[in-house]
Coordinates of C-alpha atoms and ligand atoms in Angstrom, one line a residue:
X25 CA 101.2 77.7 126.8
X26 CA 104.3 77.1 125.9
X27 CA 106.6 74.1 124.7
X28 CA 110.0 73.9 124.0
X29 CA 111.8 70.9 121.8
X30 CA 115.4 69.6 122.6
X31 CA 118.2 68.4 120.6
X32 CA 116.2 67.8 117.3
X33 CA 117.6 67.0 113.6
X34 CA 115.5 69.9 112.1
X35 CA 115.0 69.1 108.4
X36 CA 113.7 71.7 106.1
X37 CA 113.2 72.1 102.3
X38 CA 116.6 74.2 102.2
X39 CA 118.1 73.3 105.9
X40 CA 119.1 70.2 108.2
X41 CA 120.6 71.2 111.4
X42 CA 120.1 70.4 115.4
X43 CA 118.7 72.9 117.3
X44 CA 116.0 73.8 120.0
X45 CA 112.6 75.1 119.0
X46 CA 110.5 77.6 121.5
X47 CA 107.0 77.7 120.7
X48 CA 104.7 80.0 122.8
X49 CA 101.1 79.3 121.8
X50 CA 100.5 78.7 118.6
X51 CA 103.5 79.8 116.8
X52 CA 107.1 79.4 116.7
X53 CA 109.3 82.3 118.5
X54 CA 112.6 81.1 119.1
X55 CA 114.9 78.7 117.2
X56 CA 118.6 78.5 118.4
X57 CA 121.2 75.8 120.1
X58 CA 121.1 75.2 123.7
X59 CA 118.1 77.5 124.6
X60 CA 117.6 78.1 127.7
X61 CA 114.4 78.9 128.1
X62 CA 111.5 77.4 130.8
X63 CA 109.0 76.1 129.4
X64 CA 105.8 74.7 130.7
X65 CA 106.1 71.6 128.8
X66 CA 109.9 70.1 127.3
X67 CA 110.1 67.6 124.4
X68 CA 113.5 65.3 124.3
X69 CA 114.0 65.2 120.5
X70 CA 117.1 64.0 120.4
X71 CA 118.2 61.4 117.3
X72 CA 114.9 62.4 116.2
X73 CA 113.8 64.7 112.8
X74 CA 111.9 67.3 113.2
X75 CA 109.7 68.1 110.0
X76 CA 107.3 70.7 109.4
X77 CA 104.1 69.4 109.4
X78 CA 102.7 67.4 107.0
X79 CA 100.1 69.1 104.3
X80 CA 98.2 66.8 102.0
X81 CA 95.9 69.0 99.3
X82 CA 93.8 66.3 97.5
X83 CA 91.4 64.5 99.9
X84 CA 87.5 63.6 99.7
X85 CA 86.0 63.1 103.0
X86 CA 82.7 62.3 104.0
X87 CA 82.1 63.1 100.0
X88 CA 78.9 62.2 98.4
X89 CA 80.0 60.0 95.4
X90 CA 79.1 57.4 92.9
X91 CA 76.0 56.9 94.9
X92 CA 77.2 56.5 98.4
X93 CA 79.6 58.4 101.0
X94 CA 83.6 58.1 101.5
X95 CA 84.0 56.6 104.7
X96 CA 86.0 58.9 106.8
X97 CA 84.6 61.8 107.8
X98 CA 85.8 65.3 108.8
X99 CA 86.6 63.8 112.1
X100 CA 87.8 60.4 111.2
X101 CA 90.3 61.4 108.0
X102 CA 91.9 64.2 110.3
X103 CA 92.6 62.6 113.0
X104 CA 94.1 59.5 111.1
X105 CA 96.0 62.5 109.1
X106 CA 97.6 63.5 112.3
X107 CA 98.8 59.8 113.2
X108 CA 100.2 59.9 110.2
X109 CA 102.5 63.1 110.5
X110 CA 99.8 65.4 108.3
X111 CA 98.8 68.6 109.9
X112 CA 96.6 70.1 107.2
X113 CA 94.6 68.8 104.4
X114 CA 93.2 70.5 101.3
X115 CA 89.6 68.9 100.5
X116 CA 87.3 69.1 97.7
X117 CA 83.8 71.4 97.8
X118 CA 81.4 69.4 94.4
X119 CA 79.7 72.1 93.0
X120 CA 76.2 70.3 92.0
X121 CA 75.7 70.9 88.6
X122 CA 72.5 73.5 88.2
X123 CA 73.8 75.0 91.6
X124 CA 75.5 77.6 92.5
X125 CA 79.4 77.4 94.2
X126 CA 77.4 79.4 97.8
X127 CA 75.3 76.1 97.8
X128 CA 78.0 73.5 97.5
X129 CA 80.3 75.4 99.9
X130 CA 77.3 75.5 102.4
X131 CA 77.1 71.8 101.9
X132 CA 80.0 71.1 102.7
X133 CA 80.9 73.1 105.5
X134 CA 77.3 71.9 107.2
X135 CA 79.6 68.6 107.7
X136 CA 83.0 70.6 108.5
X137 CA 82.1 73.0 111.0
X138 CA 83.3 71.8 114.4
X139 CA 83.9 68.6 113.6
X140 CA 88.0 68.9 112.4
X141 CA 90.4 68.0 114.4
X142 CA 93.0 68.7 112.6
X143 CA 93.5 72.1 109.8
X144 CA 91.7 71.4 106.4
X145 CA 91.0 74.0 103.6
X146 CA 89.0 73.3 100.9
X147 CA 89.3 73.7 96.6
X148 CA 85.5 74.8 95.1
X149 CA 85.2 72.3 92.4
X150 CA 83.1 73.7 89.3
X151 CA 81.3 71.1 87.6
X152 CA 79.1 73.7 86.0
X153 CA 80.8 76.8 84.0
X154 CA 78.1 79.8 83.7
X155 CA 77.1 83.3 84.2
X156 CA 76.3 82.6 88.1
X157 CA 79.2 80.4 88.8
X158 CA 81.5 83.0 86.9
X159 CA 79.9 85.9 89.4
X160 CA 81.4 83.8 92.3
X161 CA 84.7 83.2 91.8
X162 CA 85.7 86.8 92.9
X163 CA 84.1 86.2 96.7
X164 CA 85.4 82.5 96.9
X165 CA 88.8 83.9 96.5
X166 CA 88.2 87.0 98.8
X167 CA 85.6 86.6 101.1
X168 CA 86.4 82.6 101.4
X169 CA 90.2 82.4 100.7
X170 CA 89.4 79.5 99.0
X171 CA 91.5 80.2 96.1
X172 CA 91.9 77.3 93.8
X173 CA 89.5 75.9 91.4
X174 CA 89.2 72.2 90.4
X175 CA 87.9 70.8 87.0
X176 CA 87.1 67.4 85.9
X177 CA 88.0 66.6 82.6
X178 CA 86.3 63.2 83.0
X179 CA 82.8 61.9 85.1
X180 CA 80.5 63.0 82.2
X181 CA 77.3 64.1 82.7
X182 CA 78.5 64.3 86.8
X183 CA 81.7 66.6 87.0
X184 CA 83.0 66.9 84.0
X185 CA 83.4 70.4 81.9
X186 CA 83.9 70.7 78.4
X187 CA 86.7 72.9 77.0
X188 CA 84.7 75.6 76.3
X189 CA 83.8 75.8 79.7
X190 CA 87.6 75.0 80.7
X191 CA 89.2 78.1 79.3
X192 CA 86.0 80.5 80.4
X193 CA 86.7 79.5 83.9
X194 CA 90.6 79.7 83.5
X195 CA 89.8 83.2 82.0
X196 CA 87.9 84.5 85.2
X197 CA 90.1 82.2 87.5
X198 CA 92.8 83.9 86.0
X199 CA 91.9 87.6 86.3
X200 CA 91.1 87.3 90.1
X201 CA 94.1 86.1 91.2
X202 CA 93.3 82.4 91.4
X203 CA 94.9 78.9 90.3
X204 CA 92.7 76.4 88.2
X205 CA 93.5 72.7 89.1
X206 CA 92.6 69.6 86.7
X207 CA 91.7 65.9 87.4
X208 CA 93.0 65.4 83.4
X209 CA 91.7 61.6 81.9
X210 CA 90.0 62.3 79.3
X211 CA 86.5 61.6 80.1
X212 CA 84.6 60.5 76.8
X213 CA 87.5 57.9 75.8
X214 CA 87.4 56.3 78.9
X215 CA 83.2 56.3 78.5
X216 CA 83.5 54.9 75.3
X217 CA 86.1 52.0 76.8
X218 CA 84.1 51.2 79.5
X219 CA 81.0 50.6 77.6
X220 CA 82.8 48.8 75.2
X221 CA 84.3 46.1 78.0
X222 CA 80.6 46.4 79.4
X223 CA 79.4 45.1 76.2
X224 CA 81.8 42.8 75.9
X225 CA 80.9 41.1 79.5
X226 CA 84.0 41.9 81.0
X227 CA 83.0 43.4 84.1
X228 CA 85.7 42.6 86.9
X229 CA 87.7 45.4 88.4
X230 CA 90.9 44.7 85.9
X231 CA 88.8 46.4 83.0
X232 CA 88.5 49.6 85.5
X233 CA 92.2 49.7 84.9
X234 CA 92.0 48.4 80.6
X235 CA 89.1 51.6 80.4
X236 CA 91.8 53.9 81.7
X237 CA 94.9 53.5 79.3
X238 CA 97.7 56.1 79.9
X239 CA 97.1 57.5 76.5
X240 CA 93.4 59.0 78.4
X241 CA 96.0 60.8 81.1
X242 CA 98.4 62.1 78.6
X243 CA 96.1 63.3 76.3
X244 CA 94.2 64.9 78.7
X245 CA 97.6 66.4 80.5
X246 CA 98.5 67.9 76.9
X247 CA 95.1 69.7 76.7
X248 CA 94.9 71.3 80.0
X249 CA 98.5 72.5 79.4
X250 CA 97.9 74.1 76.1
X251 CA 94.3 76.1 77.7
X252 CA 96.8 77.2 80.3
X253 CA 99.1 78.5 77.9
X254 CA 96.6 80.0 76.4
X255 CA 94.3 82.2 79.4
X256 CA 98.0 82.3 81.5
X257 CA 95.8 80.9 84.3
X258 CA 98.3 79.3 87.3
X259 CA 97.9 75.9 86.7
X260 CA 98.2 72.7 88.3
X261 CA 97.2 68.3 87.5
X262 CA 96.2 66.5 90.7
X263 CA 96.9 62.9 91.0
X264 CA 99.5 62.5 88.3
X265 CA 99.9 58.6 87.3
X266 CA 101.8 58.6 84.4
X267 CA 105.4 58.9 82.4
X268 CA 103.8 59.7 79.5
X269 CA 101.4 62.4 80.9
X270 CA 104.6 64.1 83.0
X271 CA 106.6 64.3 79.7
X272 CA 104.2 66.7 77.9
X273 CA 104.4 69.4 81.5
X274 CA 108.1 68.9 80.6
X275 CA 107.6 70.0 77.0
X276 CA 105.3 73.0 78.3
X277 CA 108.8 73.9 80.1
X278 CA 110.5 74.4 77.3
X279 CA 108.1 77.2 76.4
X280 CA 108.9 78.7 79.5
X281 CA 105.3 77.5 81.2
X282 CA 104.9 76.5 84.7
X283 CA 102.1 73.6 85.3
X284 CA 102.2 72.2 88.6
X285 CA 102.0 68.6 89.1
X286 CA 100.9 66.3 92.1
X287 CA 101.4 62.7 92.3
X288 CA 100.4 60.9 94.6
X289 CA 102.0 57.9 97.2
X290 CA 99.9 54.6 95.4
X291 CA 101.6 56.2 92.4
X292 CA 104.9 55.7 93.6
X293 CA 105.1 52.3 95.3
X294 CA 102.4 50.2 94.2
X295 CA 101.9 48.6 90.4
X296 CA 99.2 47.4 88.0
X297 CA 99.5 44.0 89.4
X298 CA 96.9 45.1 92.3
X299 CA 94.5 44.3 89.3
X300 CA 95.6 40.4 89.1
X301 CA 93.4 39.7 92.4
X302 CA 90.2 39.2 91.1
X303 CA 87.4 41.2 93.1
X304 CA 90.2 42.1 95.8
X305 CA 91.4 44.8 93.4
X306 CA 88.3 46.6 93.8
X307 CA 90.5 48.0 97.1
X308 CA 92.4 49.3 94.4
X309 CA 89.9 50.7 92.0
X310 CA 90.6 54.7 91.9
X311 CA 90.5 57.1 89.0
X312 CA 93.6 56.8 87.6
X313 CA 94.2 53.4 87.8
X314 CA 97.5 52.4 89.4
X315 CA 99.6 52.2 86.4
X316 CA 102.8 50.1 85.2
X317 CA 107.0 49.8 87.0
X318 CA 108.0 53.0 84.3
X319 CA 105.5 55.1 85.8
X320 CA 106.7 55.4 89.3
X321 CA 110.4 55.3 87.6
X322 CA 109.2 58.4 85.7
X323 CA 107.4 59.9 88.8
X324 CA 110.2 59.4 91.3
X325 CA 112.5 61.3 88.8
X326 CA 110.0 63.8 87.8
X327 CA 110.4 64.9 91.7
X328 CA 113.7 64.8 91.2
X329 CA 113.8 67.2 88.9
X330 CA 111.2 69.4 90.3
X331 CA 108.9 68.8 87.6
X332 CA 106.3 66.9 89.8
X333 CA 106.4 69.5 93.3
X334 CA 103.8 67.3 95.2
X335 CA 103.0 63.9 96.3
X336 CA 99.5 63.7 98.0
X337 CA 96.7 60.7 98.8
X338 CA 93.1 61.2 96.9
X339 CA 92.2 59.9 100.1
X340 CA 88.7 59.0 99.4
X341 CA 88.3 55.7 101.4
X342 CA 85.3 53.0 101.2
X343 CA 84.4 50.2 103.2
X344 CA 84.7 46.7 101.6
X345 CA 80.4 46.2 101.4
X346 CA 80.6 49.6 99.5
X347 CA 82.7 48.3 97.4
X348 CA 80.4 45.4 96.8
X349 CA 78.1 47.7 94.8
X350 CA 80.3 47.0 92.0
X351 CA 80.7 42.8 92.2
X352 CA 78.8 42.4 89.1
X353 CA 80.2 45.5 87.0
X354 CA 83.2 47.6 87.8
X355 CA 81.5 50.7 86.5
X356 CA 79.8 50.7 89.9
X357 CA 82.8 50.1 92.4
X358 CA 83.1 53.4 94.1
X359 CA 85.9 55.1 93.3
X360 CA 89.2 55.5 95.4
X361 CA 91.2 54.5 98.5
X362 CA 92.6 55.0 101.9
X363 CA 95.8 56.3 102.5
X364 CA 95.7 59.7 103.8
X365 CA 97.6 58.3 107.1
X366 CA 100.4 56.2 105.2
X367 CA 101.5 59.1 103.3
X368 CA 104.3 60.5 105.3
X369 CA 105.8 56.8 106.7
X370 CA 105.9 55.1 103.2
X371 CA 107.5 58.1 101.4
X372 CA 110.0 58.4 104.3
X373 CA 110.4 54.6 104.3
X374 CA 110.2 53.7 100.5
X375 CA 111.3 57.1 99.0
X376 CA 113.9 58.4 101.8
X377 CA 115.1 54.9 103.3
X378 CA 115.4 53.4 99.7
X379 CA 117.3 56.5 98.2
X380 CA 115.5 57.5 96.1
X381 CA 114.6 61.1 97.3
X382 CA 116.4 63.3 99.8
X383 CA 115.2 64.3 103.8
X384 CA 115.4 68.0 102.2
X385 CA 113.2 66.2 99.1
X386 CA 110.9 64.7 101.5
X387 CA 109.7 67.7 103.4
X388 CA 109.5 69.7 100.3
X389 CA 107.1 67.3 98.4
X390 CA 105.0 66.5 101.8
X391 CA 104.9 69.9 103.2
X392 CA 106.3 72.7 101.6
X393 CA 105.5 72.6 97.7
X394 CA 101.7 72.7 98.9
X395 CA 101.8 75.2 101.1
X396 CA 104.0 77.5 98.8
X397 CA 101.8 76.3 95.8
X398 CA 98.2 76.7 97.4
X399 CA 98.8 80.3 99.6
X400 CA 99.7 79.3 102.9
X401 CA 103.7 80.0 103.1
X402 CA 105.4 80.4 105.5
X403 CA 102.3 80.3 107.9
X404 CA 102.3 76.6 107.0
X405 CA 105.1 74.2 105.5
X406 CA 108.1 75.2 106.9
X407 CA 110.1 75.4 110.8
X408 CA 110.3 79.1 111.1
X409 CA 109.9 81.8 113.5
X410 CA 106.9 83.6 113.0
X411 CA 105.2 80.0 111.5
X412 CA 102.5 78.1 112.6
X413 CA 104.1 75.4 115.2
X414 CA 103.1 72.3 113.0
X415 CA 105.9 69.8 113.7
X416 CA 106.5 66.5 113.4
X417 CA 109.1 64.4 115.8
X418 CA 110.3 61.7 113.6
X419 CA 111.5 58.1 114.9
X420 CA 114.0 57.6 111.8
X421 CA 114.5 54.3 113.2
X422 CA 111.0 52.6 114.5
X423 CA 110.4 49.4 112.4
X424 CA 106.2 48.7 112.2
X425 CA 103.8 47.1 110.4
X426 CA 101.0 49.0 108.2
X427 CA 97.5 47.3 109.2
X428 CA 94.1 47.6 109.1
X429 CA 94.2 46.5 112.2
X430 CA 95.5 49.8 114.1
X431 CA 95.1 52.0 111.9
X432 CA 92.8 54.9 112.4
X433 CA 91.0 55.5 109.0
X434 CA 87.4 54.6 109.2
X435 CA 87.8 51.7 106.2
X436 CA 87.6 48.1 106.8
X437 CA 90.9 47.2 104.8
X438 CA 94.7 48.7 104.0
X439 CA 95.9 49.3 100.9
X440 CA 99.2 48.3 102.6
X441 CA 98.1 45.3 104.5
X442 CA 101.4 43.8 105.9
X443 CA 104.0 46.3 104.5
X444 CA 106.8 46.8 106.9
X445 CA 108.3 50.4 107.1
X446 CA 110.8 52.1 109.2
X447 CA 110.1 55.5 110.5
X448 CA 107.5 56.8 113.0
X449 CA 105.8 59.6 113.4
X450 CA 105.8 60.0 117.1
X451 CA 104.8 63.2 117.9
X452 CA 102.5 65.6 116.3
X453 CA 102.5 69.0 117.3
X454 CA 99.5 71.3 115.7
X455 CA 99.5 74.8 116.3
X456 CA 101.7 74.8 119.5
X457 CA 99.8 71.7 120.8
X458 CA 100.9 68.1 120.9
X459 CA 97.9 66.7 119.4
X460 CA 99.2 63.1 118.9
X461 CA 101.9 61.8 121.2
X462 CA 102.9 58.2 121.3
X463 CA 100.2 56.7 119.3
X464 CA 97.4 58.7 121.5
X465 CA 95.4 61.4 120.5
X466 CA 95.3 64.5 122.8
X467 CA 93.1 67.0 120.6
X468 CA 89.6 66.8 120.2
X469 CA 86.9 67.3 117.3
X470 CA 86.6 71.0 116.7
X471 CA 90.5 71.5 117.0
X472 CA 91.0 71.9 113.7
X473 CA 90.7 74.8 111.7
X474 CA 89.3 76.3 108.3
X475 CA 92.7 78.2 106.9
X476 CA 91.8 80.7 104.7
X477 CA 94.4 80.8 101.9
X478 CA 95.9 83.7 99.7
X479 CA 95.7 84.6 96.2
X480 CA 98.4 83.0 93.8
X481 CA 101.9 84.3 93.9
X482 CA 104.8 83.4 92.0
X483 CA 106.7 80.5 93.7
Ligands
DUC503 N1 89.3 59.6 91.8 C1 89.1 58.7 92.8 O1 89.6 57.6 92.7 N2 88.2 59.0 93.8 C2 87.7 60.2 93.9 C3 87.7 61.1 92.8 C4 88.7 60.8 91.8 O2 89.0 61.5 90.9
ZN504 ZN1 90.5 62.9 90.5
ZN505 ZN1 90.4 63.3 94.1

């Protein structure tokens, strides 16, 4: 097979330029003006972009949570990716605490296997620090290229680890070549908060954001940085919220440390007035809370100034009855929200569109960062001979209307409900194979595939 695209606006981290692509099977092999070169299938891109694929690395699907399951499954949530202009995802393996890593990853590839349509790798989350876990970390990273280890410094008594447990993991993390990555809120404040408002009788979704102050983030943030520092582990905060939290990764710069940082898109264009709706919020109860205006100013210039290198989702949808299992006591609302197929459209249309970031900015913070950050560069995140042919043919122009209504995420509301954005993702190409064209999906379940990833490397 192969494909060749016309006339494009190619947009890289570094580059921005028209030119052809050839792609024979799965990978790139040509890139170069006027090619002329038959084809078996021919792509018009002109007054289009023409982005590497998107990769989101912080999703939860079909995840066993907080006493039910998030709603899109391995099928669902990558095929909605794909509409959305995301190639790849990065999901989360829960290490059950008294289990071993071998279990969890068994788990969880039992609902994987064949059922992808588009790529996914996975992060081994250790909830439990000991002897056998630490006896595993060497084969997840070699045998599984899975090569990045989550923490939770909050969920007591479900996910959390304690510090001593922390900085043994980032020890061993550390001397096989991995990167430790950190959900940082610090768990027994926000216990103590949420028992407190329990007490009190205030039980409606707005105390899920009161029980999560930005002082639980930044506290946390601090922490992680400083065990970093300490083991030199590669290190890296998902789902960074807050202005505060952000400052202290810039104050570990001044001692010459790198900690990666990943916001993600709710961050950036949404505010703590999603809490003023009564029960409604509940569509926006996640951990963290969606926090105040001065966040997502800081956030917006932390990517700026390449102190924040990712913006991903926490995709971890639920359906509005699931929801419901928290009507009487927000402790109970599961936690998290859709988005994983509004990423790429609202930071083109709220972030490029509004000026606020740069096309080069765009791609690096959708695509590239990840890739580079989590092993996969160049076979993924970038428009390059020799790379995988993940592309994205961008509409700059096409005006629509985010809705529950079409879109393809199995979850009975938007977080977006009505927003109108300009830019399209028209055509998705995965591998060398146009796996979403026009709104129609042209791959099946089983497309997708595991990528193994490589140890860390300097980026
Ligand atoms: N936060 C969420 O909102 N959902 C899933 C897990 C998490 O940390
Ligand atoms: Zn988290
Ligand atoms: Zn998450």
């Amino acid at each position: 097979m192969s494909l060749l695209i016309k006339n494009g606006r190619i947009i890289t981290a570094a580059d921005d330029y028209v030119a052809d692509i050839f792609i024979e099977n799965d990978k790139i092999s040509t890139i170069g003006t006027n090619l002329d070169i038959k084809a078996d299938q021919v792509i018009d891109a002109k007054n289009k972009f023409v982005i590497p694929g998107g990769i989101d690395p912080h999703v939860h699907l079909d995840m066993p949570f907080m006493g039910t399951y998030s709603s899109d499954n391995y099928e669902t949530g990558t095929s909605a990716a794909l509409f959305g202009g995301t190639t790849m995802v990065i999901d989360f393996v829960l290490q059950t605490q008294g289990k071993s890593l071998y279990s969890a990853l068994n788990e969880w590839k039992g609902r994987s296997d064949g059922n992808a349509v588009g790529d996914y790798s996975f992060h081994m989350a250790v909830t439990d620090f000991n002897e056998e876990t630490k006896s595993e970390i060497k084969d997840m990273i070699e045998k599984e290229g899975i090569t990045s280890f989550k923490t939770f410094m909050a969920y007591k008594g479900a996910l959390m680890i304690d510090d001593k447990q922390m900085v043994g993991l980032m020890n061993e993390v550390k001397k096989q070549g991995g990167m430790v990555t950190t959900h940082a809120t610090n768990g027994d404040m926000i216990d103590y908060l949420v028992a407190k408002h329990k007490s009190e009788g205030k039980l409606s979704p707005l105390y899920h954001y009161l029980s999560q102050p930005e002082i639980t983030e930044s506290e946390a943030s601090n922490r992680f940085a400083d065990m970093a520092h300490h083991t030199g582990v590669p290190a890296y905060i998902v789902h960074m919220t807050s202005e505060n939290a952000l400052n202290h990764i810039r104050d570990a710069a001044k001692r010459n440390q790198k900690v990666f940082v990943e916001t993600c898109i709710q961050y950036l264009v949404l505010d703590a007035s999603v809490y003023d709706k009564g029960f409604e919020s509940a569509k926006w109860v996640m951990s963290p809370p969606i926090r105040e205006k001065k966040d997502q100013a800081g956030l917006w210039a932390g990517i700026n100034q390449g102190s924040v290198q990712v913006v991903a989702t926490d995709h971890c949808p639920f359906m509005l009855e699931q929801k419901k299992m928290g009507e009487k006591d927000f402790s109970k609302i599961p936690n998290g929200s859709p988005a994983i197929e509004n990423r790429m459209e609202l930071l083109f249309s709220e972030g490029v569109l509004k000026n606020k970031i740069s096309l080069n900015k765009f791609v690096e913070v959708s695509s590239t960062n990840a890739a580079k950050i989590f092993g996969m560069y160049p076979q993924k995140g970038t428009i390059a001979v020799g790379s995988d042919a993940d592309i994205v043919i961008l509409d700059p122009n096409e005006k629509h209307t985010i809705s529950a209504k079409t879109h393809h995420m199995n979850c009975d509301y938007s977080s977006y409900e009505g927003w109108e954005i300009t830019g399209k993702c028209k055509t998705i190409i995965l591998r060398g194979k146009v796996a979403v064209d026009n709104n129609k999906l042209l791959v099946e379940k089983g497309y997708g595939k595991f990528i193994k990833r490589n140890k860390f490397s300097l980026v």
